[in-house]
Coordinates of C-alpha atoms (C1' of nucleotides) in Angstrom, one line a residue:
Chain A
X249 CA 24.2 -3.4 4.8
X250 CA 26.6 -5.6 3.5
X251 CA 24.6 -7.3 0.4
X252 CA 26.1 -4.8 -2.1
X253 CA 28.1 -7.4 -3.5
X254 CA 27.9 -8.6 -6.9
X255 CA 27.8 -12.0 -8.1
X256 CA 29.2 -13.1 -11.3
X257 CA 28.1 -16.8 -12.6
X258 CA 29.8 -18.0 -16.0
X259 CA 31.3 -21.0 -16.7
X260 CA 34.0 -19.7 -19.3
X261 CA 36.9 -18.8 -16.7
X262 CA 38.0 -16.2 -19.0
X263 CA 34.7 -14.0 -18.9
X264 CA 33.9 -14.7 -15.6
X265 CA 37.3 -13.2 -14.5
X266 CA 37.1 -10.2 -17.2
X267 CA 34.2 -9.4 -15.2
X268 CA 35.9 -10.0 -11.7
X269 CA 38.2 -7.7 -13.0
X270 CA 35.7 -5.3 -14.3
X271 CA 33.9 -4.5 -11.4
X272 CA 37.1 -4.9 -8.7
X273 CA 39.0 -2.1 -10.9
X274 CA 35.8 0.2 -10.3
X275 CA 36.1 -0.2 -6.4
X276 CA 33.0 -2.9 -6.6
X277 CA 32.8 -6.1 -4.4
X278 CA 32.8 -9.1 -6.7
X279 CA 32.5 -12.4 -6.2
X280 CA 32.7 -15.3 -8.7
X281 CA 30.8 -18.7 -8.8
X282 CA 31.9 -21.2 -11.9
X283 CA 28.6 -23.1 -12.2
X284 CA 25.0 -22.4 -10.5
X285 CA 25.7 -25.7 -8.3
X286 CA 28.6 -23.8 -6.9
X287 CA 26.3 -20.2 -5.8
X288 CA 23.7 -22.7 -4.7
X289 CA 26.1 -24.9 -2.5
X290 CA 27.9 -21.7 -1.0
X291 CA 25.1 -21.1 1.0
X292 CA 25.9 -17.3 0.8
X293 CA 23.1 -15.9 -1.6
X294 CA 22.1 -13.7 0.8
X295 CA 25.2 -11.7 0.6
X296 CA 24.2 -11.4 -3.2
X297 CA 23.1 -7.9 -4.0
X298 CA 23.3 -8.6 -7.8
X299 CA 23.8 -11.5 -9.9
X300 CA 25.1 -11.4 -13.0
X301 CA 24.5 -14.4 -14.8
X302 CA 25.1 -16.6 -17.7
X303 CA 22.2 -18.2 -19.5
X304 CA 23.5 -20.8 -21.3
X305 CA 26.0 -23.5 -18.1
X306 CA 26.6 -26.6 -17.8
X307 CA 24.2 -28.1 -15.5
X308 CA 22.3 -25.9 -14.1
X309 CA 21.6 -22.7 -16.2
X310 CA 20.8 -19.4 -15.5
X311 CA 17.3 -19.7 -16.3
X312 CA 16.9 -22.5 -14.0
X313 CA 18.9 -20.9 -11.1
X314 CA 17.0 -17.7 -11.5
X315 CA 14.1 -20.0 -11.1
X316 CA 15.0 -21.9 -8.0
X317 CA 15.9 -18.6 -6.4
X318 CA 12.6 -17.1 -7.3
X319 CA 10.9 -20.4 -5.3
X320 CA 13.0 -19.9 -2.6
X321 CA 11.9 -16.4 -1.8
X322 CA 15.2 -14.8 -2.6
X323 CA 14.7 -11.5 -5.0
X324 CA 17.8 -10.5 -6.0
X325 CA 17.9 -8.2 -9.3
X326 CA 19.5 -10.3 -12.1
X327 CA 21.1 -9.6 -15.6
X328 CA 21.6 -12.1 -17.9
X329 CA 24.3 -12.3 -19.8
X330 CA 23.9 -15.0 -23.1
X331 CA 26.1 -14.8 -25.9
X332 CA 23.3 -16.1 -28.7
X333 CA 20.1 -14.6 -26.8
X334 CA 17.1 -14.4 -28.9
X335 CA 14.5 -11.4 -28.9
X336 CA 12.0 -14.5 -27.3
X337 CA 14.2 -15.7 -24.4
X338 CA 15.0 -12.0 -23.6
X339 CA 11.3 -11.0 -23.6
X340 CA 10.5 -14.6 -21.4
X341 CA 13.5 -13.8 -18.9
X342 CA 12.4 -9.9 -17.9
X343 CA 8.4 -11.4 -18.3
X344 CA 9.7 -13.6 -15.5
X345 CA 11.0 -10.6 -13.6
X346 CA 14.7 -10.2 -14.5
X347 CA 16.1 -7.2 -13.8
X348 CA 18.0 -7.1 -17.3
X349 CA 19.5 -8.9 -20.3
X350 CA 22.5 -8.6 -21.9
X351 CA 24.0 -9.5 -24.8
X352 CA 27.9 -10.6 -25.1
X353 CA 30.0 -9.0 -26.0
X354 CA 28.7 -6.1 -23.9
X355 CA 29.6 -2.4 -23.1
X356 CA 31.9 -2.4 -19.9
X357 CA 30.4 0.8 -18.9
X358 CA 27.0 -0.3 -19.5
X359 CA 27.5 -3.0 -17.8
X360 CA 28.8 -1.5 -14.8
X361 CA 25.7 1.2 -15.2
X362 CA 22.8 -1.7 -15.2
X363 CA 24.5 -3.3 -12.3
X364 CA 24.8 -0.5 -10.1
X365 CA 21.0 0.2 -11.0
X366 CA 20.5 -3.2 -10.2
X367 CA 22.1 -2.7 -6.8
X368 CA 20.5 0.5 -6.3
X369 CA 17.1 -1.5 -6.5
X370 CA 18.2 -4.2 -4.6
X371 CA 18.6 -1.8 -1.5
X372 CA 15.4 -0.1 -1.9
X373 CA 13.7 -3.5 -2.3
X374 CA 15.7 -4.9 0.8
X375 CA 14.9 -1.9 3.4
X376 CA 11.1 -2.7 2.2
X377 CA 11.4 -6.2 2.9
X378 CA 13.2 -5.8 5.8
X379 CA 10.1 -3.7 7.2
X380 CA 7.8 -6.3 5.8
X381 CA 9.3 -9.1 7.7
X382 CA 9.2 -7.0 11.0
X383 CA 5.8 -6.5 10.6
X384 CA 5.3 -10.0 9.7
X385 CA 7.5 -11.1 12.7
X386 CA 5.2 -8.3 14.9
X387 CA 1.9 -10.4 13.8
X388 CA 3.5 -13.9 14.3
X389 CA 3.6 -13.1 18.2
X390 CA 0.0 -12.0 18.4
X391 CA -2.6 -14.8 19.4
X392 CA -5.5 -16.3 17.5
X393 CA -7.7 -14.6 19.5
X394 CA -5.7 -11.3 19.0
X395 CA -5.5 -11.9 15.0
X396 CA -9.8 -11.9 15.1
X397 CA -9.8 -8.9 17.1
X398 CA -7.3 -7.1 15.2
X399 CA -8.9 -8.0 12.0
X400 CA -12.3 -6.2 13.2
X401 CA -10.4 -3.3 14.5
X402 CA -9.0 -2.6 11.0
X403 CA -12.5 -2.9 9.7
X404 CA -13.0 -0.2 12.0
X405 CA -15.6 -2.0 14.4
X406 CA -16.0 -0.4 17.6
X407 CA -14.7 -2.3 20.7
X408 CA -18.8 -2.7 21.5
X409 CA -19.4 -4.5 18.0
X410 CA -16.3 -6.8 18.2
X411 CA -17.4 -7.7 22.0
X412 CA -21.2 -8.5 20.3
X413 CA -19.4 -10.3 17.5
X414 CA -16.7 -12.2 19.5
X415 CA -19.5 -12.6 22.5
X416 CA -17.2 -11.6 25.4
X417 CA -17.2 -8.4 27.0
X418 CA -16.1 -5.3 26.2
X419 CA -13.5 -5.2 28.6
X420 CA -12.2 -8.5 27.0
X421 CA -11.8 -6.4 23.7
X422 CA -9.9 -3.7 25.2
X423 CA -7.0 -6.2 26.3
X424 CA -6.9 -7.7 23.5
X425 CA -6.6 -4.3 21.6
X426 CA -3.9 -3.3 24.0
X427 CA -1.6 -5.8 24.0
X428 CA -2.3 -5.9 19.9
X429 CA -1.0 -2.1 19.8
X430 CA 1.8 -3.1 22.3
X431 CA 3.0 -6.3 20.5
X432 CA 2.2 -4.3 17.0
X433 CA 4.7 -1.7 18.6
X434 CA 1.9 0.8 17.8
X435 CA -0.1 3.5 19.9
X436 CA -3.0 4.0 17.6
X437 CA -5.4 1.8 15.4
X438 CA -4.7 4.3 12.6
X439 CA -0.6 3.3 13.4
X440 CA -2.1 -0.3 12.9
X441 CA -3.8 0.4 10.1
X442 CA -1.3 1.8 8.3
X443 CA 1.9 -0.8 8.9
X444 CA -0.4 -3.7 7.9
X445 CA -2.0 -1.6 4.6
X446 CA 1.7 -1.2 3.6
X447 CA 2.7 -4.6 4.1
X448 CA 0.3 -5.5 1.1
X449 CA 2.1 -7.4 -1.7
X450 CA 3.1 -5.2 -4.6
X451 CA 0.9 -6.1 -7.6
X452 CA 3.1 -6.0 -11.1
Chain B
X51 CA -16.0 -1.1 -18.8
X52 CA -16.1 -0.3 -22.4
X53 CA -12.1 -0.6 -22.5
X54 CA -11.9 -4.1 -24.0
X55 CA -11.0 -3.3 -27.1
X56 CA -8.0 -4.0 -28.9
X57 CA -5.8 -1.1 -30.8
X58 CA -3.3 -2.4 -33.9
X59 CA -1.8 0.5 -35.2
X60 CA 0.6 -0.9 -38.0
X61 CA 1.4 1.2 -41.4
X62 CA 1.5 -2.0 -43.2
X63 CA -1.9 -2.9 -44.6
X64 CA -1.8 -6.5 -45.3
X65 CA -0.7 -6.7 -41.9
X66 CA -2.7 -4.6 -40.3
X67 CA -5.5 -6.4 -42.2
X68 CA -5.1 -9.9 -41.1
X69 CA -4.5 -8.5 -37.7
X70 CA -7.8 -7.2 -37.2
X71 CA -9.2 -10.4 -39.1
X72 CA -7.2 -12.6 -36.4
X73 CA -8.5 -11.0 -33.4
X74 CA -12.3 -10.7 -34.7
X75 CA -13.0 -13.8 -36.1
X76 CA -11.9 -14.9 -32.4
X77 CA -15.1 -12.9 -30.9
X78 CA -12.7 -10.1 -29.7
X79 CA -13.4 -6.1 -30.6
X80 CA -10.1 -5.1 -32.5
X81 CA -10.0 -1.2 -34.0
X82 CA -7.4 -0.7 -36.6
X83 CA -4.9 2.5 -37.1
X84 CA -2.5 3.1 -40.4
X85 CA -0.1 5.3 -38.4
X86 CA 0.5 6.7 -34.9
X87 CA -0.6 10.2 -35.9
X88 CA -3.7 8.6 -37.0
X89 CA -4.7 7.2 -33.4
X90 CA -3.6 10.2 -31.6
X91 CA -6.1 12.4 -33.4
X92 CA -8.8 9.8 -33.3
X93 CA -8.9 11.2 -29.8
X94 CA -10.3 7.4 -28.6
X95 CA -7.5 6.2 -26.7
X96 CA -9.4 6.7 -23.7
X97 CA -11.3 3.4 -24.9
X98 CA -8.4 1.1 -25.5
X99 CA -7.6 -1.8 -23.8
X100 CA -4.7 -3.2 -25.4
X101 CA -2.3 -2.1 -27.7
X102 CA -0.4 -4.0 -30.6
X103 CA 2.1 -1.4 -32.1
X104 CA 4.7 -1.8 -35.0
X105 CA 8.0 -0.5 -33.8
X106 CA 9.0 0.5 -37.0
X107 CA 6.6 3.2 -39.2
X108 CA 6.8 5.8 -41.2
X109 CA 6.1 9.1 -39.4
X110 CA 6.1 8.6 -35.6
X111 CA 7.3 5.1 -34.4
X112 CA 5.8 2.6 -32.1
X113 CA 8.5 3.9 -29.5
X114 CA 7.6 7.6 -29.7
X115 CA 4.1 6.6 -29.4
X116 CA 4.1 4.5 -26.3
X117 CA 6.2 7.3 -24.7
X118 CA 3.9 9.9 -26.1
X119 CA 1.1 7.9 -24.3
X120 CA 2.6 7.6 -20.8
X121 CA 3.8 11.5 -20.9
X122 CA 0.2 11.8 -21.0
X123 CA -0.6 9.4 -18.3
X124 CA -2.0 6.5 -20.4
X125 CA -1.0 3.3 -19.0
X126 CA -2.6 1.2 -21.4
X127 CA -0.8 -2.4 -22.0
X128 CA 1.2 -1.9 -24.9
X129 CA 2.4 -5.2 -27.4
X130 CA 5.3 -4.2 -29.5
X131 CA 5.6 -6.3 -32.8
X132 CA 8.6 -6.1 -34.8
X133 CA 10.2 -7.6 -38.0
X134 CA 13.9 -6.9 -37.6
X135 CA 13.7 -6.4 -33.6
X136 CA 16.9 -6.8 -31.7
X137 CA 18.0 -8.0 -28.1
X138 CA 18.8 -4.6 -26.6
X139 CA 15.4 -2.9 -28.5
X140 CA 13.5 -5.7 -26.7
X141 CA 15.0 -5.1 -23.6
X142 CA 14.8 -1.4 -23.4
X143 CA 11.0 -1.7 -24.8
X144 CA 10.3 -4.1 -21.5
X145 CA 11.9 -1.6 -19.2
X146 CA 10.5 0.7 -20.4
X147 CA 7.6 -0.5 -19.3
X148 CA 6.0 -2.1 -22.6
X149 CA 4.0 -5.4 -21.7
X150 CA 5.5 -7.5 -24.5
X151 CA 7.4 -7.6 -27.4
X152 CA 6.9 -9.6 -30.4
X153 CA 9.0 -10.6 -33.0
X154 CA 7.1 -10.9 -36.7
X155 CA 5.9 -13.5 -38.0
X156 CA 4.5 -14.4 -34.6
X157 CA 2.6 -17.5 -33.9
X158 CA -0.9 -16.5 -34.3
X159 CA -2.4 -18.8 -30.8
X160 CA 0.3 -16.9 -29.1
X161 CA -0.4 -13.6 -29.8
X162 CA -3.8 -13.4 -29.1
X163 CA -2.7 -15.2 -25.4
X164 CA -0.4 -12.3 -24.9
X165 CA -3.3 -9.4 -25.8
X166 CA -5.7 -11.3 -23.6
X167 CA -3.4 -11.0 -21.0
X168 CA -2.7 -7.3 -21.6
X169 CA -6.6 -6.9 -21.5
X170 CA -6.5 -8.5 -18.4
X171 CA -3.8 -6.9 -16.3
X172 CA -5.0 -3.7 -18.2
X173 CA -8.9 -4.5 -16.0
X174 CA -6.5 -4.8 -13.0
X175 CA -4.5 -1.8 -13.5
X176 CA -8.1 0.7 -14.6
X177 CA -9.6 -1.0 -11.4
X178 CA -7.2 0.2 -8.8
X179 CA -6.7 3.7 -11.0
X180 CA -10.6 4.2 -10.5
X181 CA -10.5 4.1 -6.8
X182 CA -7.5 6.2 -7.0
X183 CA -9.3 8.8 -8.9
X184 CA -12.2 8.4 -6.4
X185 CA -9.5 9.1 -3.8
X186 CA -8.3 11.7 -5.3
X187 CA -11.6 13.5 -6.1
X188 CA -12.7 13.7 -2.8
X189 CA -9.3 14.6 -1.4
X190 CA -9.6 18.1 -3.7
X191 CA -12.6 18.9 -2.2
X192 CA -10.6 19.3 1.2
X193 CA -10.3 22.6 2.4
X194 CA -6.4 23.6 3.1
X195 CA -7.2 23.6 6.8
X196 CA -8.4 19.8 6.3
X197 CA -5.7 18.8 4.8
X198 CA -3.5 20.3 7.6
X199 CA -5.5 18.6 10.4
X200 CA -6.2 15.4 8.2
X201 CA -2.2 14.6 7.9
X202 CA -2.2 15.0 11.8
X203 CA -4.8 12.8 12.3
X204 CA -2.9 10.2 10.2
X205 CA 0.4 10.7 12.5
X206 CA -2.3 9.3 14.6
X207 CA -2.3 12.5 16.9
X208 CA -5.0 12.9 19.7
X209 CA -7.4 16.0 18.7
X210 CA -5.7 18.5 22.0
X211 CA -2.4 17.5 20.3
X212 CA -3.4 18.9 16.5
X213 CA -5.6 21.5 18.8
X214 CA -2.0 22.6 19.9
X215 CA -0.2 22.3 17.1
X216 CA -2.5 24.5 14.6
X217 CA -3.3 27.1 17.8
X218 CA -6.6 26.3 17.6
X219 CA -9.6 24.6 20.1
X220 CA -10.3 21.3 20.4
X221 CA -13.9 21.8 19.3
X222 CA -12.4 23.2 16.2
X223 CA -10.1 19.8 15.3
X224 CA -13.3 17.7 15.9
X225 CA -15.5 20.2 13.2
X226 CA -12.6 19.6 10.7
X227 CA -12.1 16.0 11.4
X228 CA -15.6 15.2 11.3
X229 CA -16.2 16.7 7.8
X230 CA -13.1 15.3 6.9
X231 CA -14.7 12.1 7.3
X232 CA -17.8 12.9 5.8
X233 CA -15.9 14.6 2.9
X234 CA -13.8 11.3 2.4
X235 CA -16.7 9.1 2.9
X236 CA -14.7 7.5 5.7
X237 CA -16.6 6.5 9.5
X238 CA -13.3 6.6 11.3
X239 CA -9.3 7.3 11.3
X240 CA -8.9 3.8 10.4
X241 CA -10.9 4.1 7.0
X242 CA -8.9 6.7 6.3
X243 CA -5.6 5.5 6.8
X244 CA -6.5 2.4 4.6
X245 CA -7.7 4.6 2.1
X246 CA -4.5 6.7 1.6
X247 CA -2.2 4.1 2.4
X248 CA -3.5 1.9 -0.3
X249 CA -3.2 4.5 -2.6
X250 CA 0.6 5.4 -2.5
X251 CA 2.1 4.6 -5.8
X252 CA 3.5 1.3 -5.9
X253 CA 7.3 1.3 -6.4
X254 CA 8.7 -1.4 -9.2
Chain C
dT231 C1' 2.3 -29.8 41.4
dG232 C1' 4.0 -25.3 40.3
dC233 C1' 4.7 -21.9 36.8
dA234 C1' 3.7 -19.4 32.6
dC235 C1' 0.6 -18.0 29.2
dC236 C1' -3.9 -17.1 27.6
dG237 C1' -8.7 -15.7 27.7
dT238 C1' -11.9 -13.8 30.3
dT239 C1' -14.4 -10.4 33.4
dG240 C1' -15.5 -6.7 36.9
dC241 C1' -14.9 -2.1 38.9
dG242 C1' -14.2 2.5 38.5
dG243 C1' -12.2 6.5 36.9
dA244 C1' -9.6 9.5 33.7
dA245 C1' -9.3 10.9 29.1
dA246 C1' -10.8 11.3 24.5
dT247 C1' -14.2 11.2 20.9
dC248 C1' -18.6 12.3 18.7
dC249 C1' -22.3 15.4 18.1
dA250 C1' -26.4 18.6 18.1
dC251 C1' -27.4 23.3 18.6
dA252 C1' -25.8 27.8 18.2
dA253 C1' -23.0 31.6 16.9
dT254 C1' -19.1 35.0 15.2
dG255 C1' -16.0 37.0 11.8
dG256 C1' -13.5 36.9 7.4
dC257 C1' -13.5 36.7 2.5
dA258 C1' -15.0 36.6 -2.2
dC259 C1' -18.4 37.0 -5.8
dG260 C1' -22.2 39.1 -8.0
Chain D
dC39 C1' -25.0 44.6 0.3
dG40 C1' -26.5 39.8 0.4
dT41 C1' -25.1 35.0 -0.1
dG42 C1' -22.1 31.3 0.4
dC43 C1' -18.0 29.1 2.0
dC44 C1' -14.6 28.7 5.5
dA45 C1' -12.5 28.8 10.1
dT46 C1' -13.5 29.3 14.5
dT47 C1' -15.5 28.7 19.2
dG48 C1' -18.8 27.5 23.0
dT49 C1' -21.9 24.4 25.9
dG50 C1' -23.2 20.3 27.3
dG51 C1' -24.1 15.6 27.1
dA52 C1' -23.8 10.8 25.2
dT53 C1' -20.5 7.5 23.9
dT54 C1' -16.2 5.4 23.6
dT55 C1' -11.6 4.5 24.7
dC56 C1' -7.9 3.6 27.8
dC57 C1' -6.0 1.7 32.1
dG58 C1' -4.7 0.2 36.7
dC59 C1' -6.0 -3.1 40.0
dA60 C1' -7.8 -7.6 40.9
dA61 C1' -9.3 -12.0 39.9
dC62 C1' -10.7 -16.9 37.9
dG63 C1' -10.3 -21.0 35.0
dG64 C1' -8.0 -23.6 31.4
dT65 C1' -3.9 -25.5 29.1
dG66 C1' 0.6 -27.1 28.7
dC67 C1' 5.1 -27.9 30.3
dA68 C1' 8.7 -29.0 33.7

DNA sequence: TGCACCGTTGCGGAAATCCACAATGGCACG
DNA sequence: CGTGCCATTGTGGATTTCCGCAACGGTGCA
C-alpha cells in the first residue's frame, strides 16, 4: 500500500512546515496542503493515510473539510489541530468520528504517537474495506434473478422451497446457485454465508 | 428491559439534587449516588442505562470508575460532566470510550438529549450483547469434539473431509454435526455461519 | 440478422446429506 | 456397580445437492 502518507493542512506556513519537518525527520511521508480547497483540488486524497488538520482556515475549515470527506465516502483517520479549541468543539469533532484533537502548541512526540496510531487504523480499516468492496464488486455481477435466489439460500431455503417460491424448477435453482458460488468466488453456501455476514456495516 | 434508568453519581449535593430533579420532572427514572464507592456497592449497576458521572470527587473519580466498570465488562453509556474540564481530559475521556463529555454548567435541554441518546444506543448495544450471550450459552454446551468438527464445518468442509481429518467415519461427523445443530438451535451450516459470523466483536 | 447473455427446463447419474434404529466402549460420579 | 454422558460405528433408505450435456425462447446490441 502506498496510503501511509500523512497529510498536513494549516494555513500558517510556519506550522504547517514545523510539521513537514516533523514527520520528514522521523522517516515519515508528509505532504502539505495550505488551505482545504487546495487537498480538495489535488485530487489525491486517496493517497491520504492521515490528515492532520487545522480547525480554524480561511475558507474552507477543517470541520467542513472533514465533513465533505465524510459525504464523499472517504474515511481517513483525522486529528485536529486548533489553537483555541473548546472542551465542546473537541467533544462535537470525535462525536463526529475524528480520530483525535489536539491542542497547539502540542507534544512533538505525541504527535508523532497519535498519528502513527492513526495510520495504524487507517490500514486495518483499508484491508477491511478493500474486502468489502470485493465482495460488493462480486454481488454487482450477479443478476436480479441470482440476487432473489441468493437471498433465499442465505435464509437457508432448500433449492425445493426457492423453486416453489420462485415457481421454476428445481433445476433452474441449481444454476442459479452455481453460477452465484462461482461469480461469489465461493464453493459452499456456508463460504457465501459468511463473506456477505461480514460485509455488514459496523454499528458505532 | 428494566435498564432505562438513569445513574448520576456526583459528590456535590446541590448538584446531584437538581440533577435528579431535571431528569424526573421530565417522566424519566433517574437514581442518584454521593460517591463512586457508593454505586459500586449498591451492587445495581446491572440495571443502569445511562450514566452521568462527575470527573472530579472525592474518593474514587469519575475516570477510575468508568474504567473500574469496563474491567468488569460493563459497557453502560457513560456522560462525563465536569467543571474545570480540559481539551486533552475530553479527548482522552472520548477515546477512551466515554459517550460524552460535558462541561458544567451545561444547558439543561441539551443534557437530557445527550442521556436519551446514551439510553438509546445503550438498547442497541444490550440487544446485540443478548444474542451474543445466547450465542455463547449454547456454544458451552458443545462437547470438545463439537467444537472440533463444528469449526470444520464452517471451513465449509464436506463430512468424508472432517471424517478424514479427525480419523473418524462419516456416520460419526453426521452424529456430531447434527446435534451441533440441534445444540445451536440452527437447521443448517448456513444458520450457523450467520450466527457466529455476526457475533465476532466488531473492531472500532 | 447474428451474437451474447439470461432464464429456463429436462435427463440422468454421481456424490453428499439427513435420519431412524441400534449398538459398543470409555469415563466419571455416587 | 449402576447411571449418565460422550464418542464412536453400522445399516439402509429417503432426500438433496451437484453437474455435464443438451436445448429453447427472449432481449438487446452491432
Amino acid at each position: 500500500m502506498s496510503t501511509n502518507q500523512i497529510f498536513i493542512v494549516d494555513d500558517d506556513d510556519a506550522i504547517r512546515d514545523a510539521l513537514g519537518w516533523l514527520f520528514r525527520s522521523r522517516g515519515h511521508v508528509a505532504r502539505l496542503w495550505s488551505s482545504a480547497e487546495a487537498l480538495i483540488a489535488g485530487g489525491e486524497i486517496g493517497r491520504c493515510g492521515c490528515l492532520l488538520l487545522d480547525i480554524r482556515m480561511d475558507g474552507m475549515s477543517g470541520l467542513e473539510l472533514f465533513e465533505w470527506l465524510r459525504e464523499k465516502g472517504h474515511d481517513v483517520p483525522v486529528i485536529f489541530l486548533t489553537g483555541h479549541g473548546d472542551v465542546p468543539m473537541a467533544v462535537a469533532a470525535l462525536k463526529k468520528g475524528a480520530f483525535d484533537f489536539v491542542e497547539k502548541p502540542f507534544n512533538d512526540n505525541e504527535l508523532v504517537d497519535r498519528a502513527l496510531a492513526a495510520l495504524d487504523i487507517h490500514h486495518q480499516r483499508s484491508s477491511r474495506q478493500a474486502a468489502a468492496r470485493e465482495v460488493d464488486e462480486r454481488l454487482a455481477h450477479l443478476t436480479s434473478r441470482e440476487l432473489e435466489v441468493m437471498e433465499r439460500v442465505l435464509a437457508g431455503q432448500m433449492n425445493k422451497v426457492i423453486a416453489m417460491d420462485l415457481g421454476v424448477t428445481m433445476r433452474t435453482v441449481e444454476v442459479h446457485r452455481a453460477r452465484i458460488f462461482e461469480k461469489m468466488g465461493v464453493r459452499s453456501a456456508v463460504e457465501l454465508a459468511q463473506l456477505l455476514t461480514a460485509r455488514t456495516p459496523k454499528p458505532q
